[in-house]
Amino acid sequence: MQDKFDKYARQDAFTGSTREEWEAWKETSRETLKDLLGWKYMESCDLDPRVEEVVELENGIRQEKVIIQVEPEVYMPMYILIPPKQSEEKQKCFLALPGHQGAGKFSVAGRDDIPAVKRMIEFYHYDYGMQLAKRGYVAICPDCRGFGERRDEALQKGTDEKSFLTSTCFHLAHMAEPLGETVAGMCTWDASRLIDYVYERGEWDTDDLGVVGFSGGGMQTLWISALDDRVKKCIISGYLYGYRDALLLLNGNCSCNYVPHLWEHFDMGDIASLIAPRPLAVQSCRDDHLNGPRGLVNVTEQLDIVRKAYSLYGKEEYPIHDVREGDHCWHEEVLDIALPRL
Ligand SMILES: [Zn+2]
């Protein structure tokens, strides 16, 4: 398989040298990626938003539970954390997308009143939605498909903590891929519907809309930021590395990472380069096993691809690369480093 990868991978990487060539490549590459993700099967509909619950938290943050319709009869619940307004200007806003093992929105939104979630927050520092809200940002923390309240039937039945924390994205991948769909495609679609909702609601500053995610949330941040220019800045943590090391040599990752035929066309750095020239911060942990056997080398090689795209715009300051010690984990410090520069 490694030989095949070397023979067939990355046939549509950018080979030009000017900004004009790159912008033409960007347009065709986005279309290729949407095809690979299976977007032609996604159906739009009214968002039909409903506020189900409002809780004023002790820290002064308002926690709304909202549900929107992302496809006909497909619903996405979320927590929206709204800090007190500090001025008359529209509040700045981040989508905070969840990764594995955190029960979707529950960890990201900081629901540490649930013991299993509290442990995951302590282990992965998983409550980056709440961390943003405490810094004055509106943080929108959804369940992506297969997570939290969107787990499929197979794992909804269990009442144990493991069933609650885990996800059914691999079940979903098995059903989706023979139909030409992908989990990454569905999650990216849902993130785009979430942006539709932010626009429709009209309360927050869409000129400054950010997206952040750790691990599988980093994967979703990568895809939606690459494909949707309404994303104005993004932070990807624990998910930017070359496919050969991270998803081929390491081949035990969840099925939701895999997009059929993707590697023939692009490596991850090619996808991330579509975020240029918008502000991008990447956080990596030096001993993150998901980087693969070559460690950070597998990250910096991809960032070099990304950096070339930014250099065409004279934006050498991006991507910001925040390297932390230890294994796979979100580190809040990236917010203090990146937010003033994004
Ligand atoms: Zn998964």
Coordinates of C-alpha atoms and ligand atoms in Angstrom, one line a residue:
M1 CA 0.0 0.0 0.0
Q2 CA 2.9 2.3 0.7
D3 CA 4.3 1.7 -2.8
K4 CA 0.8 2.4 -4.2
F5 CA 0.6 5.6 -2.2
D6 CA 4.0 6.7 -3.6
K7 CA 2.9 5.8 -7.1
Y8 CA -0.6 7.4 -7.2
A9 CA -0.9 10.0 -4.4
R10 CA -1.3 13.8 -4.7
Q11 CA -1.7 14.0 -8.5
D12 CA -3.6 17.4 -8.2
A13 CA -1.2 19.3 -6.0
F14 CA -0.5 22.9 -7.0
T15 CA 2.4 23.1 -9.4
G16 CA 2.2 26.8 -10.5
S17 CA 4.1 29.8 -9.2
T18 CA 1.8 32.8 -9.3
R19 CA -1.2 34.0 -7.3
E20 CA -3.4 33.9 -10.4
E21 CA -2.5 30.2 -11.1
W22 CA -3.1 29.4 -7.4
E23 CA -6.5 31.0 -7.4
A24 CA -7.5 29.0 -10.5
W25 CA -6.2 25.9 -8.8
K26 CA -8.2 26.8 -5.7
E27 CA -11.4 26.9 -7.5
T28 CA -11.0 23.6 -9.3
S29 CA -9.6 21.9 -6.2
R30 CA -12.6 23.0 -4.1
E31 CA -14.9 21.4 -6.7
T32 CA -12.9 18.2 -6.7
L33 CA -13.0 18.0 -2.9
K34 CA -16.8 18.6 -2.8
D35 CA -17.2 15.7 -5.3
L36 CA -15.0 13.5 -3.2
L37 CA -16.9 14.4 0.0
G38 CA -20.2 13.4 -1.7
W39 CA -21.8 16.8 -1.5
K40 CA -23.9 16.2 -4.6
Y41 CA -26.0 14.0 -2.3
M42 CA -26.5 16.7 0.4
E43 CA -29.9 18.4 0.4
S44 CA -30.6 21.9 1.7
C45 CA -33.7 22.9 3.5
D46 CA -35.1 25.5 6.0
L47 CA -33.0 25.7 9.1
D48 CA -36.1 25.8 11.2
P49 CA -34.1 26.8 14.3
R50 CA -35.6 26.2 17.8
V51 CA -34.3 27.4 21.1
E52 CA -34.9 24.4 23.4
E53 CA -33.4 25.7 26.7
V54 CA -31.7 28.7 28.1
V55 CA -29.6 28.5 31.2
E56 CA -27.8 31.4 32.9
L57 CA -24.6 29.9 34.1
E58 CA -22.9 31.0 37.4
N59 CA -20.0 32.5 35.5
G60 CA -22.4 35.0 33.8
I61 CA -22.4 33.1 30.5
R62 CA -25.8 32.4 28.9
Q63 CA -26.0 28.8 27.6
E64 CA -28.6 28.3 24.9
K65 CA -29.5 24.8 23.6
V66 CA -30.6 25.3 19.9
I67 CA -31.5 22.7 17.3
I68 CA -31.3 23.4 13.5
Q69 CA -32.3 21.3 10.5
V70 CA -29.3 20.7 8.3
E71 CA -30.9 18.4 5.8
P72 CA -34.6 17.4 5.6
E73 CA -35.4 15.6 8.8
V74 CA -31.7 15.7 9.9
Y75 CA -31.2 17.8 13.0
M76 CA -28.1 19.2 14.7
P77 CA -28.3 20.2 18.4
M78 CA -25.8 22.6 19.8
Y79 CA -25.0 24.7 22.9
I80 CA -24.4 28.4 22.2
L81 CA -22.4 30.1 24.9
I82 CA -23.0 33.8 25.0
P83 CA -20.9 35.9 27.3
P84 CA -22.1 39.4 28.5
K85 CA -21.7 42.1 25.9
Q86 CA -18.8 44.4 26.6
S87 CA -19.7 47.1 24.0
E88 CA -22.4 48.1 21.5
E89 CA -20.5 46.3 18.7
K90 CA -21.6 42.9 17.5
Q91 CA -19.9 40.1 19.4
K92 CA -17.2 38.0 17.8
C93 CA -18.0 34.4 17.3
F94 CA -16.4 31.0 16.9
L95 CA -17.8 27.6 15.8
A96 CA -16.2 25.2 18.3
L97 CA -16.3 21.7 16.6
P98 CA -16.0 18.5 18.6
G99 CA -13.6 15.6 18.3
H100 CA -13.9 12.0 19.5
Q101 CA -14.3 10.8 23.1
G102 CA -15.9 13.9 24.5
A103 CA -19.6 13.3 23.9
G104 CA -19.7 16.0 21.2
K105 CA -21.0 19.3 22.4
F106 CA -21.0 18.4 26.1
S107 CA -17.2 18.5 26.5
V108 CA -16.6 21.5 24.2
A109 CA -19.2 23.5 26.0
G110 CA -17.8 22.6 29.4
R111 CA -20.6 20.6 30.9
D112 CA -18.4 19.4 33.8
D113 CA -21.5 18.8 35.9
I114 CA -21.5 15.4 34.1
P115 CA -18.8 13.2 35.7
A116 CA -17.7 11.4 32.5
V117 CA -17.5 14.6 30.6
K118 CA -15.6 16.3 33.5
R119 CA -12.9 13.5 33.2
M120 CA -12.6 14.1 29.5
I121 CA -12.3 17.8 30.0
E122 CA -9.6 17.3 32.5
F123 CA -7.8 14.7 30.3
Y124 CA -7.9 16.6 26.9
H125 CA -8.6 20.1 28.2
Y126 CA -11.6 19.6 26.0
D127 CA -13.8 22.6 26.9
Y128 CA -12.4 25.0 24.3
G129 CA -15.9 26.4 23.6
M130 CA -16.1 27.5 27.2
Q131 CA -12.5 28.8 27.1
L132 CA -13.5 31.1 24.2
A133 CA -16.7 32.2 25.9
K134 CA -14.7 33.2 29.0
R135 CA -12.5 35.3 26.7
G136 CA -15.7 37.2 25.5
Y137 CA -16.4 35.2 22.3
V138 CA -19.8 33.7 21.4
A139 CA -18.9 29.9 21.1
I140 CA -21.2 27.7 19.1
C141 CA -20.7 24.1 20.1
P142 CA -22.6 21.5 18.0
D143 CA -23.0 17.8 18.0
C144 CA -21.5 16.5 14.7
R145 CA -23.0 13.4 13.2
G146 CA -22.4 10.3 15.3
F147 CA -21.6 12.3 18.5
G148 CA -23.4 13.3 21.6
E149 CA -27.2 13.3 20.9
R150 CA -26.5 12.3 17.3
R151 CA -25.1 8.8 18.0
D152 CA -26.8 6.1 16.0
E153 CA -29.0 3.6 17.5
A154 CA -26.3 1.0 18.1
L155 CA -24.8 3.1 20.9
Q156 CA -27.8 5.1 22.0
K157 CA -29.1 2.0 23.9
G158 CA -26.2 1.8 26.3
T159 CA -26.6 3.9 29.4
D160 CA -22.9 3.4 30.5
E161 CA -20.4 6.2 30.3
K162 CA -18.4 4.6 27.5
S163 CA -21.5 4.5 25.2
F164 CA -22.2 8.2 26.1
L165 CA -18.6 9.4 25.4
T166 CA -17.9 7.4 22.3
S167 CA -19.3 8.1 18.8
T168 CA -20.9 6.1 16.0
C169 CA -19.2 7.9 13.2
F170 CA -17.7 4.5 12.1
H171 CA -21.1 3.0 11.7
L172 CA -22.1 6.1 9.7
A173 CA -19.0 5.7 7.5
H174 CA -19.9 2.1 6.7
M175 CA -23.4 3.2 5.6
A176 CA -22.3 6.3 3.8
E177 CA -19.4 5.3 1.7
P178 CA -21.1 2.6 -0.5
L179 CA -23.7 5.3 -1.2
G180 CA -21.0 7.8 -2.4
E181 CA -21.2 9.9 0.8
T182 CA -18.6 10.4 3.6
V183 CA -18.7 11.3 7.2
A184 CA -16.2 14.2 6.6
G185 CA -18.6 15.4 3.9
M186 CA -21.6 15.3 6.1
C187 CA -19.8 17.1 9.0
T188 CA -18.5 19.7 6.6
W189 CA -22.0 20.2 5.2
D190 CA -23.4 20.6 8.7
A191 CA -20.7 23.1 9.5
S192 CA -21.7 25.1 6.5
R193 CA -25.4 25.0 7.6
L194 CA -24.2 26.2 11.0
I195 CA -22.6 29.2 9.3
D196 CA -26.0 29.7 7.4
Y197 CA -27.6 29.9 10.9
V198 CA -25.1 32.4 12.2
Y199 CA -25.8 34.6 9.1
E200 CA -29.6 34.1 9.5
R201 CA -29.6 34.9 13.2
G202 CA -27.6 38.1 12.4
E203 CA -26.6 38.9 16.0
W204 CA -22.8 38.3 15.8
D205 CA -19.9 39.6 13.7
T206 CA -19.8 37.5 10.5
D207 CA -16.9 39.5 9.2
D208 CA -14.8 37.9 12.0
L209 CA -16.3 34.4 12.1
G210 CA -13.8 31.9 13.4
V211 CA -13.7 28.1 13.6
V212 CA -11.7 26.0 16.1
G213 CA -11.4 22.3 16.8
F214 CA -9.2 19.7 18.4
S215 CA -8.6 16.2 16.9
G216 CA -11.7 15.2 14.9
G217 CA -12.9 18.8 15.5
G218 CA -9.6 19.9 13.9
M219 CA -10.5 17.7 10.9
Q220 CA -13.8 19.4 10.5
T221 CA -12.2 22.8 11.0
L222 CA -9.7 22.0 8.2
W223 CA -12.4 20.9 5.8
I224 CA -14.9 23.7 6.4
S225 CA -12.2 26.4 6.4
A226 CA -10.7 25.1 3.2
L227 CA -14.1 25.1 1.4
D228 CA -16.0 28.1 2.8
D229 CA -14.7 31.6 2.6
R230 CA -17.2 32.7 5.2
V231 CA -14.8 31.3 7.7
K232 CA -12.5 34.3 8.3
K233 CA -9.9 32.6 10.7
C234 CA -9.3 29.2 12.2
I235 CA -7.4 27.2 14.7
I236 CA -6.7 23.5 14.0
S237 CA -5.3 21.5 17.0
G238 CA -4.1 17.9 16.9
Y239 CA -5.0 17.4 13.2
L240 CA -2.6 18.5 10.6
Y241 CA -0.1 16.0 9.2
G242 CA 0.7 14.0 6.1
Y243 CA -1.7 11.2 5.2
R244 CA 1.0 8.6 4.4
D245 CA 2.4 8.5 7.9
A246 CA -0.8 9.4 9.9
L247 CA -3.5 7.5 8.1
L248 CA -1.7 4.8 6.1
L249 CA 1.2 3.7 8.2
L250 CA -1.1 4.3 11.2
N251 CA -4.2 2.6 9.9
G252 CA -6.3 2.1 13.0
N253 CA -7.9 5.6 13.0
C254 CA -11.6 5.9 13.0
S255 CA -13.3 5.4 9.6
C256 CA -14.6 9.0 9.7
N257 CA -11.1 10.2 8.7
Y258 CA -11.1 8.4 5.4
V259 CA -12.4 9.9 2.2
P260 CA -12.4 7.4 -0.8
H261 CA -10.0 8.5 -3.6
L262 CA -8.8 11.5 -1.6
W263 CA -5.2 10.6 -1.5
E264 CA -5.0 10.2 -5.3
H265 CA -5.6 14.0 -5.5
F266 CA -4.3 15.8 -2.4
D267 CA -2.4 15.5 0.8
M268 CA -3.6 17.3 3.9
G269 CA -1.3 20.3 3.3
D270 CA -2.9 20.9 -0.1
I271 CA -6.3 21.0 1.6
A272 CA -5.1 23.3 4.3
S273 CA -3.4 25.6 1.8
L274 CA -7.0 26.5 0.5
I275 CA -7.4 28.4 3.7
A276 CA -4.8 31.0 2.5
P277 CA -4.7 34.0 2.8
R278 CA -7.0 33.9 5.8
P279 CA -5.4 33.7 9.3
L280 CA -4.6 30.2 10.4
A281 CA -3.1 28.8 13.6
V282 CA -2.1 25.1 13.9
Q283 CA -1.3 23.5 17.3
S284 CA 0.7 20.3 17.4
C285 CA 2.0 18.2 20.3
R286 CA 5.5 16.9 20.0
D287 CA 4.7 13.4 21.1
D288 CA 1.2 13.1 19.6
H289 CA 1.2 9.5 18.4
L290 CA -1.3 10.5 15.7
N291 CA 1.5 12.4 13.9
G292 CA 3.0 9.0 12.9
P293 CA 6.4 7.5 13.4
R294 CA 8.4 10.5 12.2
G295 CA 6.6 12.8 14.7
L296 CA 6.6 16.5 14.0
V297 CA 8.5 16.1 10.7
N298 CA 5.2 14.8 9.3
V299 CA 3.5 18.0 10.4
T300 CA 6.2 20.5 9.3
E301 CA 6.3 18.9 5.8
Q302 CA 2.6 19.7 5.4
L303 CA 2.9 23.2 6.9
D304 CA 5.6 23.9 4.3
I305 CA 3.0 23.2 1.6
V306 CA 0.6 25.5 3.3
R307 CA 3.2 28.2 3.8
K308 CA 3.9 28.4 0.0
A309 CA 0.3 29.4 -0.6
Y310 CA 0.4 32.1 2.1
S311 CA 3.7 33.4 0.6
L312 CA 1.9 34.1 -2.7
Y313 CA -0.1 36.6 -0.7
G314 CA 2.9 38.0 1.2
K315 CA 1.4 36.5 4.4
E316 CA 4.5 34.9 5.7
E317 CA 3.3 35.3 9.3
Y318 CA 0.8 32.4 8.7
P319 CA 0.3 29.6 9.5
I320 CA 1.1 30.3 13.2
H321 CA 2.5 27.0 14.5
D322 CA 2.1 26.4 18.2
V323 CA 4.1 23.3 19.4
R324 CA 3.3 21.9 22.8
E325 CA 5.0 19.0 24.7
G326 CA 3.3 15.6 25.3
D327 CA 0.8 13.4 23.6
H328 CA -2.5 14.2 21.8
C329 CA -4.2 17.1 23.8
W330 CA -5.7 20.6 23.4
H331 CA -3.7 23.3 25.0
E332 CA -5.6 26.5 25.8
E333 CA -2.4 28.6 25.4
V334 CA -3.0 28.6 21.7
L335 CA -5.8 31.0 22.2
D336 CA -3.6 33.5 24.0
I337 CA -0.9 33.2 21.3
A338 CA -3.2 33.1 18.2
L339 CA -6.2 35.2 19.0
P340 CA -4.4 38.6 19.0
R341 CA -2.8 37.6 15.6
L342 CA -5.8 36.1 13.9
Ligands
ZN1 ZN -15.0 8.8 14.0

